[in-house]
Coordinates of N, CA, C and O in Angstrom, one line a residue:
M1 N 3.2 67.8 111.6 CA 3.5 69.7 111.4 C 2.5 69.4 110.5 O 3.2 68.7 109.4
T2 N 2.9 70.6 110.5 CA 1.9 71.2 108.7 C 2.4 72.4 108.3 O 2.6 73.3 108.8
L3 N 3.0 72.3 106.6 CA 2.9 74.1 106.5 C 2.2 74.3 105.0 O 2.0 73.7 103.8
A4 N 1.0 75.1 105.2 CA 0.4 75.3 104.4 C 1.5 75.8 103.3 O 2.2 76.4 103.0
G5 N 0.4 75.9 102.0 CA 0.9 76.0 100.2 C -0.6 76.4 99.8 O -1.4 76.6 100.2
R6 N 0.2 77.1 98.7 CA -1.4 77.4 97.4 C -1.7 76.1 97.2 O -1.4 75.7 96.3
G7 N -3.4 76.2 97.3 CA -4.4 75.4 97.0 C -3.9 74.4 98.0 O -5.0 73.4 98.5
H8 N -3.1 73.7 98.0 CA -2.9 72.4 98.9 C -1.3 72.7 99.8 O -0.6 73.7 100.1
P9 N -1.3 72.0 101.3 CA -0.2 72.2 102.0 C 0.9 70.9 101.2 O 1.6 70.6 100.5
R10 N 2.1 72.4 101.9 CA 2.9 72.1 100.9 C 3.6 70.5 101.9 O 4.6 69.8 101.5
L11 N 3.1 70.8 103.4 CA 3.9 69.2 104.2 C 2.7 68.9 104.8 O 1.6 70.0 105.4
D12 N 2.0 68.1 104.8 CA 0.6 67.5 105.8 C 0.7 66.8 106.5 O 1.2 65.5 106.3
S13 N 0.6 67.0 108.7 CA 0.4 65.9 109.0 C 2.0 65.2 108.8 O 1.5 64.2 109.3
V14 N 3.4 65.3 108.6 CA 4.6 65.4 109.1 C 5.1 65.2 110.8 O 5.0 65.9 111.2
S15 N 4.8 63.3 110.6 CA 6.1 63.6 112.0 C 7.1 62.8 111.5 O 7.4 61.4 111.2
L16 N 8.3 63.1 112.2 CA 9.7 62.1 112.0 C 10.6 62.5 113.5 O 10.4 63.3 113.7
E17 N 11.2 61.9 113.3 CA 12.2 61.3 114.5 C 13.8 61.9 113.7 O 14.2 60.4 112.7
I18 N 14.7 62.7 113.4 CA 16.1 62.5 113.4 C 17.1 61.5 114.4 O 16.9 62.4 115.3
S19 N 17.2 60.9 114.3 CA 18.8 60.8 115.0 C 19.8 61.1 115.2 O 20.0 61.7 114.3
S20 N 20.7 61.4 115.7 CA 22.1 61.7 116.0 C 22.8 61.1 114.5 O 22.7 60.1 114.3
G21 N 23.9 62.0 114.2 CA 24.6 61.0 113.1 C 24.5 62.2 111.9 O 23.4 63.1 112.3
V22 N 24.8 61.4 110.9 CA 24.5 62.6 109.7 C 23.4 62.0 109.3 O 23.2 60.9 108.9
T23 N 22.0 62.5 108.3 CA 20.9 62.9 107.8 C 21.0 63.5 106.8 O 21.2 64.4 106.5
A24 N 20.9 62.9 105.8 CA 20.0 63.5 104.1 C 18.7 63.2 103.6 O 18.3 62.5 104.3
V25 N 18.5 64.4 103.3 CA 17.1 64.7 103.3 C 17.0 64.4 101.6 O 17.2 65.5 100.7
M26 N 16.4 63.6 101.4 CA 16.2 63.3 99.5 C 15.2 63.2 99.1 O 14.0 62.3 99.2
G27 N 14.3 62.8 97.9 CA 12.9 62.6 97.1 C 13.2 63.3 96.2 O 13.6 63.7 95.9
A28 N 11.7 62.8 95.8 CA 11.3 63.3 94.0 C 11.0 65.4 94.1 O 11.0 65.4 95.3
S29 N 11.3 65.6 93.2 CA 10.9 67.0 92.9 C 9.1 67.2 93.3 O 8.4 66.0 93.1
G30 N 9.2 68.1 94.4 CA 8.0 68.9 95.0 C 7.4 67.8 96.0 O 6.3 67.6 96.5
A31 N 8.3 66.5 96.3 CA 8.3 65.8 97.6 C 7.7 66.8 99.1 O 7.2 65.9 100.6
G32 N 8.6 68.2 99.1 CA 8.9 68.4 100.4 C 9.7 69.1 101.1 O 10.4 69.1 102.3
K33 N 10.7 68.3 100.7 CA 12.2 68.6 101.1 C 12.4 69.9 101.2 O 13.4 70.2 102.2
S34 N 12.6 70.7 100.4 CA 12.7 72.2 101.0 C 11.9 72.7 102.2 O 12.4 73.4 102.9
S35 N 10.8 72.5 101.6 CA 10.2 72.9 103.2 C 10.7 72.5 103.9 O 10.3 73.1 105.5
L36 N 10.5 71.2 104.2 CA 10.6 70.8 105.3 C 12.1 71.0 106.3 O 12.5 71.7 107.4
L37 N 13.1 71.6 105.4 CA 14.8 71.9 105.7 C 14.0 73.4 106.3 O 15.4 74.1 107.2
S38 N 13.4 74.6 105.2 CA 12.9 75.4 105.9 C 12.2 75.4 107.1 O 13.1 76.3 108.3
L39 N 11.2 74.7 108.0 CA 11.2 74.4 108.7 C 12.6 74.0 110.0 O 12.1 74.7 110.8
L40 N 13.6 73.1 109.4 CA 14.2 72.8 110.4 C 15.3 73.8 111.1 O 15.9 74.1 111.6
S41 N 15.3 74.8 109.6 CA 15.9 75.6 109.4 C 15.8 77.3 110.5 O 16.5 78.0 110.5
E42 N 14.1 76.9 110.5 CA 13.4 78.3 111.5 C 13.5 79.1 110.3 O 13.7 80.5 110.5
F43 N 13.9 78.3 108.9 CA 13.8 79.9 108.0 C 12.0 80.3 107.8 O 11.8 81.8 107.7
E44 N 11.3 79.8 108.1 CA 9.5 79.1 108.4 C 9.1 78.9 109.6 O 10.3 77.7 110.0
Q45 N 7.5 78.9 110.1 CA 7.1 78.0 111.5 C 6.2 77.8 110.7 O 5.8 77.8 109.5
P46 N 5.7 75.9 111.5 CA 4.9 75.2 110.9 C 3.5 76.2 111.5 O 3.5 76.8 112.0
D47 N 2.4 75.5 110.3 CA 1.0 76.3 110.4 C 0.8 75.5 111.3 O -0.8 76.2 112.1
A48 N 0.6 74.5 111.9 CA 0.1 73.2 112.7 C 1.1 72.5 113.0 O 2.3 72.3 112.7
G49 N 1.2 72.4 114.7 CA 2.3 71.7 115.0 C 3.6 71.7 115.4 O 3.5 73.5 115.9
I50 N 4.7 71.0 116.0 CA 5.7 71.6 116.5 C 7.0 70.8 116.5 O 6.9 70.2 115.6
I51 N 8.4 71.8 116.0 CA 9.6 71.3 116.5 C 10.2 71.2 117.3 O 10.2 72.5 118.2
Q52 N 10.7 70.5 117.6 CA 11.4 70.3 119.0 C 12.8 69.6 118.6 O 12.4 68.4 118.3
F53 N 13.5 70.0 119.2 CA 15.1 69.6 118.9 C 15.7 69.5 120.3 O 15.5 70.1 121.1
E54 N 15.8 68.4 120.4 CA 16.6 67.7 121.6 C 18.1 67.1 121.8 O 18.6 66.4 121.1
Q55 N 18.5 68.1 122.2 CA 19.9 68.1 121.9 C 20.9 67.7 123.5 O 20.4 68.6 124.2
P56 N 21.8 66.9 123.2 CA 22.5 66.6 124.9 C 23.4 68.6 125.4 O 23.0 68.4 126.8
D57 N 23.5 69.3 124.6 CA 24.0 70.3 125.2 C 23.5 71.4 124.3 O 23.1 71.9 123.2
A58 N 23.0 72.2 125.1 CA 21.2 73.4 124.9 C 22.2 74.0 124.4 O 21.6 75.0 123.5
S59 N 23.5 74.6 124.9 CA 24.0 75.9 124.3 C 24.7 75.6 123.2 O 24.8 76.5 122.6
A60 N 24.8 74.1 122.4 CA 25.4 74.1 121.1 C 24.6 74.3 119.8 O 23.6 74.3 120.0
A61 N 25.1 74.9 118.9 CA 24.5 75.6 118.1 C 24.1 74.2 117.4 O 24.9 72.8 117.5
L62 N 22.8 74.1 116.3 CA 21.8 72.6 116.1 C 23.4 72.2 114.3 O 22.8 73.6 114.0
P63 N 24.0 71.1 114.3 CA 24.6 71.2 113.1 C 23.9 70.8 111.8 O 23.8 69.7 111.7
L64 N 23.1 72.3 111.7 CA 22.5 71.9 109.9 C 23.4 72.3 108.9 O 23.2 73.9 109.3
F65 N 23.4 72.0 107.8 CA 24.2 72.4 106.7 C 22.5 72.5 105.7 O 22.0 71.3 105.2
W66 N 22.5 73.2 104.8 CA 21.6 73.1 104.0 C 21.9 73.7 102.7 O 22.2 75.3 102.6
S67 N 21.7 73.5 101.4 CA 22.1 73.7 100.1 C 21.0 74.0 99.6 O 20.2 72.8 98.9
P68 N 20.2 75.4 99.2 CA 19.1 75.5 98.6 C 19.5 75.2 97.4 O 20.5 75.0 96.9
Q69 N 18.3 74.7 96.7 CA 18.1 74.5 95.0 C 18.3 75.7 94.0 O 19.0 75.2 92.5
D70 N 18.2 76.4 94.3 CA 18.6 78.0 93.7 C 19.3 78.9 94.4 O 19.5 79.3 95.7
H71 N 20.3 79.2 93.6 CA 21.3 80.8 93.9 C 22.0 80.1 95.4 O 22.4 81.1 96.0
G72 N 22.0 78.8 95.8 CA 22.9 78.6 96.7 C 23.9 78.4 97.4 O 24.9 77.7 98.0
L73 N 24.3 78.0 96.1 CA 26.2 77.7 95.4 C 27.1 78.2 95.6 O 26.3 79.2 94.6
W74 N 28.1 77.8 95.6 CA 28.5 79.1 94.9 C 29.5 79.0 94.2 O 30.0 77.5 93.5
P75 N 29.6 79.7 92.6 CA 29.3 78.8 91.3 C 31.3 78.7 91.3 O 31.3 77.9 90.0
H76 N 31.8 79.1 92.0 CA 33.2 78.7 92.2 C 34.0 77.6 92.4 O 34.8 77.2 92.0
L77 N 33.3 76.9 93.1 CA 33.2 76.0 93.8 C 32.6 74.5 93.0 O 31.7 74.4 92.2
T78 N 33.5 73.1 92.7 CA 32.5 71.6 92.3 C 31.9 71.4 93.7 O 31.6 71.8 95.1
V79 N 31.1 70.4 93.4 CA 29.9 69.6 93.9 C 31.1 69.1 95.2 O 30.4 69.1 96.6
E80 N 32.0 68.7 94.9 CA 32.8 68.0 96.1 C 33.4 69.0 96.6 O 33.7 68.8 98.4
Q81 N 33.4 70.3 96.6 CA 34.5 71.1 97.5 C 33.0 72.2 98.4 O 33.5 72.3 99.5
H82 N 32.2 71.7 97.9 CA 30.2 72.1 98.8 C 30.2 71.0 100.2 O 30.5 71.7 100.9
V83 N 30.3 70.2 99.2 CA 30.1 69.0 100.6 C 32.0 69.3 101.5 O 31.5 68.9 102.7
D84 N 33.0 69.1 100.6 CA 34.3 69.4 101.8 C 34.0 70.5 102.7 O 34.2 70.6 104.0
Y85 N 33.2 71.7 102.0 CA 33.2 72.8 103.1 C 32.5 72.6 104.3 O 33.0 73.5 105.3
V86 N 31.4 71.7 104.2 CA 30.3 71.7 105.3 C 30.3 71.0 106.2 O 29.8 70.2 107.2
L87 N 31.5 69.6 105.5 CA 31.7 68.2 107.0 C 32.9 68.6 107.8 O 33.3 70.1 108.6
P88 N 31.5 68.6 109.2 CA 32.1 69.3 110.6 C 33.2 68.6 110.8 O 33.3 67.8 110.6
E89 N 33.8 69.2 111.6 CA 35.2 69.0 111.6 C 36.3 68.0 111.2 O 36.6 66.9 111.5
R90 N 36.4 68.1 109.6 CA 36.6 67.6 108.6 C 36.4 66.1 108.6 O 37.3 65.1 108.7
A91 N 35.4 65.5 109.0 CA 34.5 64.6 108.6 C 35.1 63.8 109.9 O 35.9 63.2 109.6
A92 N 34.1 63.8 111.1 CA 34.7 63.1 112.4 C 33.8 62.0 112.0 O 35.2 60.6 112.8
S93 N 33.3 61.5 111.0 CA 32.8 60.3 110.3 C 34.6 59.1 110.2 O 34.2 58.4 109.6
G94 N 34.8 60.5 109.8 CA 36.5 59.6 108.9 C 36.1 59.4 107.2 O 37.5 59.2 106.6
R95 N 35.1 60.0 106.8 CA 34.6 59.4 105.4 C 34.8 60.8 104.9 O 34.5 62.3 105.2
S96 N 35.8 61.0 103.8 CA 35.9 62.3 103.3 C 34.8 62.7 102.2 O 34.0 61.8 101.8
A97 N 34.8 63.4 101.6 CA 33.9 64.5 100.0 C 33.4 63.3 99.3 O 31.9 63.0 99.0
T98 N 34.0 63.0 99.2 CA 34.5 62.3 97.6 C 33.8 60.8 98.5 O 32.7 60.3 97.6
Q99 N 34.1 60.4 99.5 CA 33.4 59.0 100.1 C 31.8 59.2 100.1 O 31.1 58.8 99.6
W100 N 31.6 60.4 100.7 CA 30.1 60.7 100.9 C 29.4 60.6 99.7 O 28.5 60.4 99.5
L101 N 29.5 61.5 98.5 CA 29.5 61.2 97.3 C 29.0 60.6 96.6 O 28.1 59.8 95.9
E102 N 30.4 59.3 96.6 CA 30.0 58.4 96.5 C 29.1 57.2 96.8 O 28.4 56.6 96.4
S103 N 28.9 57.5 98.0 CA 27.9 56.8 98.7 C 26.5 57.2 98.4 O 25.1 56.5 98.8
F104 N 25.9 57.9 97.5 CA 24.5 58.4 97.2 C 24.7 58.3 95.7 O 23.7 58.9 95.4
G105 N 26.0 58.1 95.1 CA 26.0 57.6 93.8 C 25.5 58.8 92.9 O 25.4 59.1 92.2

């Protein structure tokens, strides 16, 4: 899939498969993380290619949580409180927000 940008594509011929479970999108500034998440959350549509979601239960909502880099966090919460807020079912994995944050350093 491709997502146009000014002068050059923000994403160019990207192909990926995300398995079930928890996935974090991490990378250097300008690598395309926000562009990818904009496509996955359907804030934007690709200029070329398709996005296909395959879920066992088609009626269920896609379990996607996104914390935008600018103006998307609540100023009254700590980072740990933000992570705790979006943990599905209080971490079906059995891991706490602190443990998730520690695993990413």
